[in-house]
Coordinates of C-alpha atoms and ligand atoms in Angstrom, one line a residue:
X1 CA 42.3 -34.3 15.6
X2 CA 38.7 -35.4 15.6
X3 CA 37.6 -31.5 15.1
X4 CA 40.3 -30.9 12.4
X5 CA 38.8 -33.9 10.8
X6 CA 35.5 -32.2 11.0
X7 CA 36.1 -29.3 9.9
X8 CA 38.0 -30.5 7.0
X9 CA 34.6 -32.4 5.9
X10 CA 32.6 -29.6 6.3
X11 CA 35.1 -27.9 4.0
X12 CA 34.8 -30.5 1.3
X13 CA 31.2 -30.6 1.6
X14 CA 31.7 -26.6 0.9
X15 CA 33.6 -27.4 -1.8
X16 CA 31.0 -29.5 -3.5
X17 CA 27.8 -27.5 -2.8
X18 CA 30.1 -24.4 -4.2
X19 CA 31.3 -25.6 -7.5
X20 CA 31.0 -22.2 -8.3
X21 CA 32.1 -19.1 -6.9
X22 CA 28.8 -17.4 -8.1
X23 CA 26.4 -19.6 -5.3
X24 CA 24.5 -18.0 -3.2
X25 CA 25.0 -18.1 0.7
X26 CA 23.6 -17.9 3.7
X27 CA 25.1 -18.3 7.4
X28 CA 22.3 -18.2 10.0
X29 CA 23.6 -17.3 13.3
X30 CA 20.9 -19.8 15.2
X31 CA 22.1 -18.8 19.0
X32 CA 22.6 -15.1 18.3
X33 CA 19.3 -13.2 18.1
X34 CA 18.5 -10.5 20.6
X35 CA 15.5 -8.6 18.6
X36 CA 11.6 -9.4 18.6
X37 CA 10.1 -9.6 15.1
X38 CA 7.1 -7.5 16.1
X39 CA 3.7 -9.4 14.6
X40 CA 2.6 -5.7 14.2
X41 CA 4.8 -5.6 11.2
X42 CA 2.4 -7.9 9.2
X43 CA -0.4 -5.1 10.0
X44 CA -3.4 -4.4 7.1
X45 CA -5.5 -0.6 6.2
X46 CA -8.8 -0.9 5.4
X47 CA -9.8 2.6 3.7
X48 CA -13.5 4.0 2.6
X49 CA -12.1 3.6 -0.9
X50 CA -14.1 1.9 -3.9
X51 CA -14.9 -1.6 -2.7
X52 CA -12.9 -2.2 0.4
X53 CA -15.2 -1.5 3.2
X54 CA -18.7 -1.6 1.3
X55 CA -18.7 -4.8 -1.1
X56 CA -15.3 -5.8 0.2
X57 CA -15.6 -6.3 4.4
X58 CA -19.2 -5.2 4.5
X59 CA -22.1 -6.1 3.0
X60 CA -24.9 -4.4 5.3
X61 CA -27.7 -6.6 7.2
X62 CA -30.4 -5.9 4.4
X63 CA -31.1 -7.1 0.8
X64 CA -27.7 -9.3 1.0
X65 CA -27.5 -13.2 0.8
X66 CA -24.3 -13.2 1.4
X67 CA -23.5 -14.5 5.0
X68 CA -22.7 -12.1 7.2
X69 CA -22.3 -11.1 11.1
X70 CA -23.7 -7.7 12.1
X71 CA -23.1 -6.8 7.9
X72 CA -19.4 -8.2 8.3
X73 CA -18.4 -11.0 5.5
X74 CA -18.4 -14.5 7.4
X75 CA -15.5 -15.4 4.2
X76 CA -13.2 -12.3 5.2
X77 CA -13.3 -12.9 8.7
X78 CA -12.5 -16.5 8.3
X79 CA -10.0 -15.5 5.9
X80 CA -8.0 -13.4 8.2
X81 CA -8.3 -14.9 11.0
X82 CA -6.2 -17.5 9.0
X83 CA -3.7 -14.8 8.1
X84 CA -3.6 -13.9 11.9
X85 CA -4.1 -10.2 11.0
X86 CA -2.5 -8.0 14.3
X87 CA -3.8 -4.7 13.3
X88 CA -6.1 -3.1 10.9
X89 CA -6.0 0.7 10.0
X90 CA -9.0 2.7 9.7
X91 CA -10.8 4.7 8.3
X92 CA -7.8 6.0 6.2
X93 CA -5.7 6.9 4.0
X94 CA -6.8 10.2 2.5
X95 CA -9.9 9.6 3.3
X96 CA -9.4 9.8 7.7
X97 CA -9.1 13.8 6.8
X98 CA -12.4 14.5 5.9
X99 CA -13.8 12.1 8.2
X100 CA -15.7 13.2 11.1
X101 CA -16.8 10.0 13.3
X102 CA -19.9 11.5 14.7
X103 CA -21.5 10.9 11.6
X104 CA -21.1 6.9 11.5
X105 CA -22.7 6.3 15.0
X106 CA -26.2 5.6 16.4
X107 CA -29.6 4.7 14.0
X108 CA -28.1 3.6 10.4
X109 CA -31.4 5.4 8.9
X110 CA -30.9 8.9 10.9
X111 CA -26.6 8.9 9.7
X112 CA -25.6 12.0 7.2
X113 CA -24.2 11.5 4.2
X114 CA -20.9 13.1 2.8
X115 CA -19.2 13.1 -0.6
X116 CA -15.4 10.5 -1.0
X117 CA -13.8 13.7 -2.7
X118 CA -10.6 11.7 -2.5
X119 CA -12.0 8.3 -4.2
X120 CA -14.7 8.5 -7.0
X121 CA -16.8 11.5 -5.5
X122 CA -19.2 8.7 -4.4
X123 CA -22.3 9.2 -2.1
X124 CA -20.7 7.6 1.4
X125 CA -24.0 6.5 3.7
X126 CA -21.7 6.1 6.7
X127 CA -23.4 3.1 7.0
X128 CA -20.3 1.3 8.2
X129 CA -18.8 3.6 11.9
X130 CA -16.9 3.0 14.9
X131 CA -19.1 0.6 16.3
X132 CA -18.9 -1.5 12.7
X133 CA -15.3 -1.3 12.5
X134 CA -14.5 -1.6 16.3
X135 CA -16.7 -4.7 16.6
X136 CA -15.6 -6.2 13.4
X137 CA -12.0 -5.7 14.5
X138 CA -12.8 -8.4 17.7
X139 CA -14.6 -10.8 15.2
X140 CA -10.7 -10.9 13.1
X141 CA -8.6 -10.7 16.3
X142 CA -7.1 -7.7 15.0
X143 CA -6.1 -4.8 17.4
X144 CA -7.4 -1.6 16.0
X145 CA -5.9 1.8 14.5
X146 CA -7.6 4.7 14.3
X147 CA -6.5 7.4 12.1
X148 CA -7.6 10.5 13.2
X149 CA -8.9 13.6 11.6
X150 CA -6.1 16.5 11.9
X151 CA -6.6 17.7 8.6
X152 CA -10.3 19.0 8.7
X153 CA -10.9 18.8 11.8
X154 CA -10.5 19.5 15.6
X155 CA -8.9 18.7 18.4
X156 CA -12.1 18.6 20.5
X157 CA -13.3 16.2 18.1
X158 CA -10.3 13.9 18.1
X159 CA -10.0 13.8 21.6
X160 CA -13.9 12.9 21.7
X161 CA -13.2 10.0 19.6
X162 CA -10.7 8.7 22.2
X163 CA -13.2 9.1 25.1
X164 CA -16.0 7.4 22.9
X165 CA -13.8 4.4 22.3
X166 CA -12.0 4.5 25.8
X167 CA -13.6 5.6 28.6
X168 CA -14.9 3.2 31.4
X169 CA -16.2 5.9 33.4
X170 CA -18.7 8.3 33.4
X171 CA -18.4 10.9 30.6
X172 CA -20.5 12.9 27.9
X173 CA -18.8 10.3 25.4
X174 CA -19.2 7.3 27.0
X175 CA -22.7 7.6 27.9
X176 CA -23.4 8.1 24.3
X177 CA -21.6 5.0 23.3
X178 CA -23.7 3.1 25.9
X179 CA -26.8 4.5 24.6
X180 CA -25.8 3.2 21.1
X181 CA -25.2 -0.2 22.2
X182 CA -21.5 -0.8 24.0
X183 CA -21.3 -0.8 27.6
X184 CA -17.3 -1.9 28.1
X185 CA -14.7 0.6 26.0
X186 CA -13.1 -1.4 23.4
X187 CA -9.5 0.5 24.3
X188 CA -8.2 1.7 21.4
X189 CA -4.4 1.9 21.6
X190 CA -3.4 2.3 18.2
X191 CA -3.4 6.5 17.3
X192 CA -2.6 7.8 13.9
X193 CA -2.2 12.0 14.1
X194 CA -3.8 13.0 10.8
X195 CA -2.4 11.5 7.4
X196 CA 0.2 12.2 4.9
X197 CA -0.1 15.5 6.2
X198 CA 2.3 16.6 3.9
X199 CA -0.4 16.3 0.9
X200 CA -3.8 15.1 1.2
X201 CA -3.8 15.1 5.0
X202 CA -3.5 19.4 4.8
X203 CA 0.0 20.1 2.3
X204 CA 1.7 21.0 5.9
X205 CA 5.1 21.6 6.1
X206 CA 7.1 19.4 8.6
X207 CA 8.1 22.1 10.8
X208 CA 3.9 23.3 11.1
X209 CA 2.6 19.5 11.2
X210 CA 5.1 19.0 14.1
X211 CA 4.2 22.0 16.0
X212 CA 0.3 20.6 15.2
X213 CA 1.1 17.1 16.4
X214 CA 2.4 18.0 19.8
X215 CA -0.7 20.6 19.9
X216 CA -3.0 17.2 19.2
X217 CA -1.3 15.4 21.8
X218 CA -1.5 17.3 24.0
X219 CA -4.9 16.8 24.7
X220 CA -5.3 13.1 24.6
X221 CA -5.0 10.6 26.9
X222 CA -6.0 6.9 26.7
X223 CA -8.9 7.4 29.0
X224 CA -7.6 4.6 30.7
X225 CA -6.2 3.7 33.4
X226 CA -5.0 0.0 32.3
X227 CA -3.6 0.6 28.3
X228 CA -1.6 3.0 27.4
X229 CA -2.2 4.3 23.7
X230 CA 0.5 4.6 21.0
X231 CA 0.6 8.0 18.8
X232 CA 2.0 7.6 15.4
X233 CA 3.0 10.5 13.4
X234 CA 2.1 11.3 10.4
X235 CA 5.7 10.2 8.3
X236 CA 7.3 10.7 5.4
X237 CA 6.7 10.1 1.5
X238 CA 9.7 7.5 0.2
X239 CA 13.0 9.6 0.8
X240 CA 11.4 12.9 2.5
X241 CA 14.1 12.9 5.0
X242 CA 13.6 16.2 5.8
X243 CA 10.4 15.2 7.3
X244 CA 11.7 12.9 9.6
X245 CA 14.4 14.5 10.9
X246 CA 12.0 17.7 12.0
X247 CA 9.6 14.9 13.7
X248 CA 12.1 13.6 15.4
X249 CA 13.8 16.8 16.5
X250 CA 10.8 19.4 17.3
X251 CA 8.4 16.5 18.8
X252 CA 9.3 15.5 22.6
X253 CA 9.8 11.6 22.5
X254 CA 7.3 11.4 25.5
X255 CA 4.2 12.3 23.1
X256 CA 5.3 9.9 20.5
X257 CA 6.1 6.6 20.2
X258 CA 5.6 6.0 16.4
X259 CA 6.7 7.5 13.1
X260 CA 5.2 6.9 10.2
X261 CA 6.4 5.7 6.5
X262 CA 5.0 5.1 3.1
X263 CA 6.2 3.9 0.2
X264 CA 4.8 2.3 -3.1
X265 CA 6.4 0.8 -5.6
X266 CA 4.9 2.4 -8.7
X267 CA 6.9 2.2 -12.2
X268 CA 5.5 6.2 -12.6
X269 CA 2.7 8.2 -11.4
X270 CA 1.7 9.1 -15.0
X271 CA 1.7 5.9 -16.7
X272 CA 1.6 2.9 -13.9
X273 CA 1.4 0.1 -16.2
X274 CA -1.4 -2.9 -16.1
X275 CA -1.1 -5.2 -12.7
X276 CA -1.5 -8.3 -14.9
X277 CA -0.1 -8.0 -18.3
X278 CA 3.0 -6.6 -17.7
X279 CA 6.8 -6.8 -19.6
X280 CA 10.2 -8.4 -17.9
X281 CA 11.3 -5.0 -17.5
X282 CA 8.1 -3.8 -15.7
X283 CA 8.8 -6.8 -13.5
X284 CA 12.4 -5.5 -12.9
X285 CA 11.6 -1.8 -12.7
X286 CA 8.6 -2.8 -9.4
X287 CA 11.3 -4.9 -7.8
X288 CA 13.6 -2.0 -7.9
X289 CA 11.6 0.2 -6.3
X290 CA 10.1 -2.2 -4.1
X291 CA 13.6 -3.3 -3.0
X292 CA 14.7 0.6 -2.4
X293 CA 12.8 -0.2 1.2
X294 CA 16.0 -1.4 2.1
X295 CA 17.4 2.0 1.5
X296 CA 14.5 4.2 3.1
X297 CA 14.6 2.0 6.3
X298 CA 17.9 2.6 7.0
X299 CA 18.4 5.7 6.4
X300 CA 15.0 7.0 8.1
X301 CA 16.0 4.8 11.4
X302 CA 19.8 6.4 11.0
X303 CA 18.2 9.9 11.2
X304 CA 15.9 8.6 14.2
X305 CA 19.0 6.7 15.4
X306 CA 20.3 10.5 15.7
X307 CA 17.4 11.7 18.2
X308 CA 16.5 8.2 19.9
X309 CA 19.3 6.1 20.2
X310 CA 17.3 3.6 22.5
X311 CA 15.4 3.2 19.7
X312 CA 11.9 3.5 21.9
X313 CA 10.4 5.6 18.8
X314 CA 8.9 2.9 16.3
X315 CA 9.1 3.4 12.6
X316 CA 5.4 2.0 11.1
X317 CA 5.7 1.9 7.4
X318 CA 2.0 2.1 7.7
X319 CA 1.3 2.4 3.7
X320 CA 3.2 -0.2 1.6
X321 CA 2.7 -2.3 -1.7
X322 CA 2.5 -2.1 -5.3
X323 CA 0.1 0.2 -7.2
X324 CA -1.0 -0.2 -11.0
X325 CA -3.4 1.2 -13.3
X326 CA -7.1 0.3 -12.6
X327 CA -8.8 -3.0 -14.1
X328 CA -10.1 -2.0 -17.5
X329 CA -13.8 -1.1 -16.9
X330 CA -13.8 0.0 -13.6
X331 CA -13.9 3.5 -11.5
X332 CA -10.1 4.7 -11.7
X333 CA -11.1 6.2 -7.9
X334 CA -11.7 2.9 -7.2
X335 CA -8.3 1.7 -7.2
X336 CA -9.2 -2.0 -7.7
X337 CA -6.4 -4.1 -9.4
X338 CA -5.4 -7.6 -9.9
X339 CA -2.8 -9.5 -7.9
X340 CA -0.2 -11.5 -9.4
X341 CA 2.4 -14.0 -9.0
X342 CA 5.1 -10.4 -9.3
X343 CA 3.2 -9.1 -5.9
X344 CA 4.1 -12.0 -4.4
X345 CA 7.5 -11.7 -4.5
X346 CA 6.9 -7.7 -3.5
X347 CA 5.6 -9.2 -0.3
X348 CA 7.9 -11.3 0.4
X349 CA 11.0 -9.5 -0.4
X350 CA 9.7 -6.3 1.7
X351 CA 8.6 -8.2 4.8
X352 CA 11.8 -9.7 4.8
X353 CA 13.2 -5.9 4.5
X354 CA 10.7 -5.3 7.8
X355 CA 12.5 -8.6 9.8
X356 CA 16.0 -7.2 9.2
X357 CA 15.3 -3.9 10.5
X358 CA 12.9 -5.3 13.6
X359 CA 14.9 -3.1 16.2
X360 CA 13.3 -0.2 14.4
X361 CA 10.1 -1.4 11.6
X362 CA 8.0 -2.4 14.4
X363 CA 4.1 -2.0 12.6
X364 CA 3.1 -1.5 9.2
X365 CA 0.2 -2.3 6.8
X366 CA 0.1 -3.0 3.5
X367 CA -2.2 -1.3 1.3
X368 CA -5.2 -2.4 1.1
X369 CA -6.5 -5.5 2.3
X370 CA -9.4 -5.9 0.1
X371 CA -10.3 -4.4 -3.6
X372 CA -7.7 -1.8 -3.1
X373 CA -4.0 -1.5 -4.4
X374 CA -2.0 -4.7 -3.5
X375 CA -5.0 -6.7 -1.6
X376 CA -5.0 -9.6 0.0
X377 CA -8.5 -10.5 -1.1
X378 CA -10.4 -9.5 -4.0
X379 CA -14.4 -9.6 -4.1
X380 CA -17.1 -9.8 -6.5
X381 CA -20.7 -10.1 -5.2
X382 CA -20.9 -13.7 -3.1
X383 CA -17.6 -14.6 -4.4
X384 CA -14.3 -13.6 -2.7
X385 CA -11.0 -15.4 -3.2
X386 CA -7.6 -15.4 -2.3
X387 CA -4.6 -13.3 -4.1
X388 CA -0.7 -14.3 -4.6
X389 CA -0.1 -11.7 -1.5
X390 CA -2.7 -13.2 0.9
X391 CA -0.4 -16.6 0.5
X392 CA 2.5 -14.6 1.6
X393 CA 1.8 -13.4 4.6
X394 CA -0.2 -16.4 5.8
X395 CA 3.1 -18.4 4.7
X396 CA 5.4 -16.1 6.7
X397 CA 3.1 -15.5 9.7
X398 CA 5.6 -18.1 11.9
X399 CA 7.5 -14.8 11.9
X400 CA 5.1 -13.0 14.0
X401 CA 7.3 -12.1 17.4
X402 CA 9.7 -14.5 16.9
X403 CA 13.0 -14.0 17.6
X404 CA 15.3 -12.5 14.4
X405 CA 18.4 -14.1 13.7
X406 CA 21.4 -12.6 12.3
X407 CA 22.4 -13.4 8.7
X408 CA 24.7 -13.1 6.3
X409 CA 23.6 -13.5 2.7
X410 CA 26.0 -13.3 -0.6
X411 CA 23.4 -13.3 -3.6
X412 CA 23.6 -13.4 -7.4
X413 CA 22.8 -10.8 -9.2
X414 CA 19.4 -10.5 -11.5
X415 CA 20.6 -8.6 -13.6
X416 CA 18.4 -6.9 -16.1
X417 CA 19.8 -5.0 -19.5
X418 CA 22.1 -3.1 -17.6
X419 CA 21.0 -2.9 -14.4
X420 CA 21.1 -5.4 -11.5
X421 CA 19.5 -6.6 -8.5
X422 CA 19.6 -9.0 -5.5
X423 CA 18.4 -12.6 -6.6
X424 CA 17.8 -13.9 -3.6
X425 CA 16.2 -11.8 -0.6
X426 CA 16.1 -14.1 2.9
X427 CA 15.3 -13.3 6.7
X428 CA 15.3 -16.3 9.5
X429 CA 13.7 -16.4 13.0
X430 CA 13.4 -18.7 15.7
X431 CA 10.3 -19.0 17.5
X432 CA 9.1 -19.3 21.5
X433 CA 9.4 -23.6 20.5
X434 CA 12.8 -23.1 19.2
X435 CA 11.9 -23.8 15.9
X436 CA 13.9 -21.7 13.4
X437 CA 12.5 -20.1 10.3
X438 CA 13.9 -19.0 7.2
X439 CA 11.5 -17.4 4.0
X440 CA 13.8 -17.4 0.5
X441 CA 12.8 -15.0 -2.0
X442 CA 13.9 -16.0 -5.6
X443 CA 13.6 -12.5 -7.3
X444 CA 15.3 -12.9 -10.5
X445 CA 12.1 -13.8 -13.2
X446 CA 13.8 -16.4 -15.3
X447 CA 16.7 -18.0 -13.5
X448 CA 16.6 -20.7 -10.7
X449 CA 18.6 -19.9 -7.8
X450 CA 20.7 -22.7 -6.0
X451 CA 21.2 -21.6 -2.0
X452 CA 23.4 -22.9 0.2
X453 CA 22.2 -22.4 3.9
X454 CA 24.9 -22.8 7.3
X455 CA 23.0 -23.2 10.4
X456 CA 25.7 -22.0 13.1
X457 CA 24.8 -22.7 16.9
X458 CA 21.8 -24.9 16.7
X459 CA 21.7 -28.6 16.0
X460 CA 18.8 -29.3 13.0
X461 CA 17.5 -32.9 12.2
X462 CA 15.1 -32.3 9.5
X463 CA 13.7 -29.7 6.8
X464 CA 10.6 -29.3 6.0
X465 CA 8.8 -26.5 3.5
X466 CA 6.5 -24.4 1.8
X467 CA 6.2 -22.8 -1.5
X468 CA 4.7 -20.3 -3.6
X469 CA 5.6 -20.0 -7.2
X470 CA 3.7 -20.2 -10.9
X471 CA 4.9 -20.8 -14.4
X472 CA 5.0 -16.9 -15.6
X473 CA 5.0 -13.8 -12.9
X474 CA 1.8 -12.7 -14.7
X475 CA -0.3 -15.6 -13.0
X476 CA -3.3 -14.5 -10.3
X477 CA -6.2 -16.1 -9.2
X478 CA -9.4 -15.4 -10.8
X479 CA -13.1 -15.9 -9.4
X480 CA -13.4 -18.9 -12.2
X481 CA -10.1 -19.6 -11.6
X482 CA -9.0 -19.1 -7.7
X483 CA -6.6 -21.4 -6.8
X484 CA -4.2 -21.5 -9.6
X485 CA -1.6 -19.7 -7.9
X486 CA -1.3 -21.0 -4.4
X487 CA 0.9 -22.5 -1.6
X488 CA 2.7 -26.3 -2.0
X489 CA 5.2 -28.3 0.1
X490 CA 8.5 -27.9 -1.1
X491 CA 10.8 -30.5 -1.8
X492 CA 13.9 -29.0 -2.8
X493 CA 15.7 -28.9 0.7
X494 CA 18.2 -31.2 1.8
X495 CA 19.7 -31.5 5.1
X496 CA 23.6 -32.7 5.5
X497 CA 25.3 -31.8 8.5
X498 CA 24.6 -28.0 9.7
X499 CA 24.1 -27.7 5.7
X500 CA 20.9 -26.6 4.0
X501 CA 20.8 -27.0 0.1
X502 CA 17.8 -25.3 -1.4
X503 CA 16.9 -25.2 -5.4
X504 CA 14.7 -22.4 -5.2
X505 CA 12.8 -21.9 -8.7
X506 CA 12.4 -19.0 -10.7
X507 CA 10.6 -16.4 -9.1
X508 CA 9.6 -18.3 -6.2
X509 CA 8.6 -17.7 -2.3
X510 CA 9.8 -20.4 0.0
X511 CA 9.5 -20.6 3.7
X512 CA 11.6 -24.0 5.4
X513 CA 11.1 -25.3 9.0
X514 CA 13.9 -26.5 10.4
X515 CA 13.8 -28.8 13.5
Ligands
AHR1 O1 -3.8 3.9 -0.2 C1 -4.3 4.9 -1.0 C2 -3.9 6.3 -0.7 O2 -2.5 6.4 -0.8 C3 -4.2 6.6 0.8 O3 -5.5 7.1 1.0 C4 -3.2 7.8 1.0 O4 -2.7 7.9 2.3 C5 -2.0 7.4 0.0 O5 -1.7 8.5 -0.7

């Protein structure tokens, strides 16, 4: 009697939060997860492009006033440390093909220089080498990843790297890395196998970059007895399936444990569209191709479902974000471009994509984390602030290897002309305190979204939230400007019962606590 009773007021309360049948829902299975949200998924790529590395993480030790460790920003570390950054990728990008390490170690004066073809044609000092990036990686607390130069150059080379970086013993390599300066390897475990080798990383077919990746392989080891490395294949562009499918078939599983992915949302190669003063249907047309993630996870991890059902092959969508024309007045190889309030909800909506494929997306970085593409920070001279995507992921960091739940989610539809969307985009975890996670992603540009949450096999006592949101989608932060788009606690969640009611606000990014 008692439960019928109950459940009869849970059904009234139902009845009342759903005057409508056009509410959104969400039932999160509390009790039911079995899968790890890996932090690695919330990984960032640091390329020798325009002003990410020089102006952007490193300022050099001379003529600068800006504070700095060993040439490293002080504000960037600080900055991601904050964002609890798990991984950075390096040197590359396009770039990692033409790169040949030797050049950016020992005496800074006695380094070669070498033309960017891929990004400006500019002069590169190799001022900034292993040592600057391995060292700077301990100063974040990020684990490194080396991409590797397949494209133009060896496999004695590669595999020299690897020593360099690895080797405790006594070796050609690591006697050279002592003499410039660093007794204990740093062990490298993170291994990218040339990139995009399918275009800028050589225009390889699948079936010839496999047969090259299992020839790379072959000769590397971690040089180690103590950490095993983790090789990532060069993946796929978008919906290459092809590509994957010949990885996954010609490559033996023991010499790979990751595939890689990328895929920016771009409204067209030939005519990308401003990153700040952009149309509704720009809006709409990014969130449709930054939602087609969905898609291209699933049906990559189906095909590598096919060949690894164990799922001990990772898939690290290890180039993501949104990419716009350059900032008026700057280098177009530069690739610097402003970061609004629209790249927020990007972020949000893909890393939610990454949480509800865990079993499989367990890395990827978003491109790039400073003065590049979609960036978490943007630079100019001494001043450095904070952009609507940095907010993002330091908002949704609680994820980091927490435990997924299950959910079900029944959305509105944004619908646009005569297309639609998802409104609403959500993913919940519950973390090693039992405390349980959900971030809400209101898509839809003009229309507020009310959400209905059911928290099934947990008992919560209060609410508490986060969130990001702006009057227009064009906001961003500016260097006069820098905090005008930026986290606040969020009021609009009430608690009744195992019932969460959330008003979330027109393109808005909310992330609740629940205790
Ligand atoms: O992130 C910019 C470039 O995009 C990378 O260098 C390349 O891998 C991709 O095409």
């Amino acid at each position: 009697m008692k439960a019928t009773l109950k459940t009869l007021g849970t059904l009234i309360l139902w009845l009342t939060l759903f005057p409508a049948m056009s509410q959104n829902s969400i039932v999160v299975n509390a009790d039911l997860g079995s899968v790890k949200i890996d932090r690695h998924i919330y990984g960032h790529f640091s390329e020798h492009l325009g002003r990410c590395i020089y102006g952007g993480f490193y300022v050099g030790e001379k003529n600068t006033t800006i504070p700095h460790t060993k040439g490293v920003r002080i504000d960037v570390v600080e900055a991601l440390r904050k964002l609890k950054v798990p991984n950075l990728r390096w040197p590359g990008g396009c770039f990692a093909d033409t790169y040949h390490w030797k050049d950016g170690i020992g005496p800074k004066e006695k380094r070669p220089t070498m033309v960017n073809t891929w990004w400006g044609g500019v002069t590169e000092d190799n001022s900034f080498g292993t040592h600057d990036f391995l060292d700077m990686c301990e100063l974040i607390g990020a684990e490194p990843y080396l991409s590797g130069n397949v494209g133009s150059g060896t496999v004695q080379e590669f595999t020299e790297w690897l020593q360099y970086v690895n080797f405790n013993g006594v070796s050609p390599m690591s006697k050279l890395r002592i003499e410039n300066g660093r007794e204990k390897p740093w062990n490298v475990k993170f291994w990218g196998i040339g990139n995009e080798a399918w275009g800028c990383g050589g225009n390889m077919t699948a079936e010839y970059y496999a047969n090259i990746y299992r020839q790379y392989t072959t000769f590397m080891t971690s040089w180690s007895n103590d950490h095993k490395i983790f090789r990532i294949a060069s993946g796929a562009s978008s919906s290459d399936y092809h590509w994957t499918e010949v990885l996954m078939r010609d490559i033996p599983h023991s010499m790979l444990e990751g595939v890689a992915l990328h895929h920016y949302s771009v409204i067209d190669w030939s005519k990308k569209g401003s990153a700040k003063d952009f149309s509704e249907e720009e809006y709409f047309t990014i969130m449709k191709r930054a939602l087609l993630m969905e898609e291209l996870v699933t049906r990559h991890s189906t095909i590598m479902d096919k060949y690894d059902p164990e799922k001990k092959v990772a898939l690290v969508v290890d180039e993501w974000g949104g990419w716009y024309d350059v900032e008026p007045n700057t280098n177009p190889g530069f690739l610097y471009q402003q970061n609004t309030m629209r790249d927020a909800i990007l972020a949000g909506a893909t890393l939610n994509i990454f949480h509800n494929h865990s079993d499989r997306v367990r890395m990827a970085n978003l491109a790039q984390t400073i003065n590049v593409l979609q960036a978490v920070i943007l630079t100019n001279e001494e001043k450095m602030l904070l952009t609507p995507t940095y907010h993002v992921m330091e908002m949704y960091n609680v994820h980091q290897d927490a435990t997924l739940l299950p959910i079900q989610l029944k959305t509105n539809d944004y619908v646009f002309g005569a297309e639609k969307l998802v409104s609403v985009s959500a993913s919940a975890s519950r973390d090693a305190n039992g405390i349980i996670h959900m971030s809400l992603v209101n898509i839809d540009a003009k229309v507020n979204q009310d959400v209905v949450v059911d928290i099934r096999g947990a008992k919560v006592s209060t609410v508490t939230g986060r969130i990001l949101t702006s009057e227009k989608i064009q906001d961003h932060n500016t260097f006069e400007s820098p905090d005008k788009v930026k986290p606040a606690v969020f009021k609009a969640a009430s608690l009744n019962g195992s019932l969460v009611k959330v008003k979330l606000p027109a393109h808005s990014v909310v992330v609740l606590e629940l205790k």
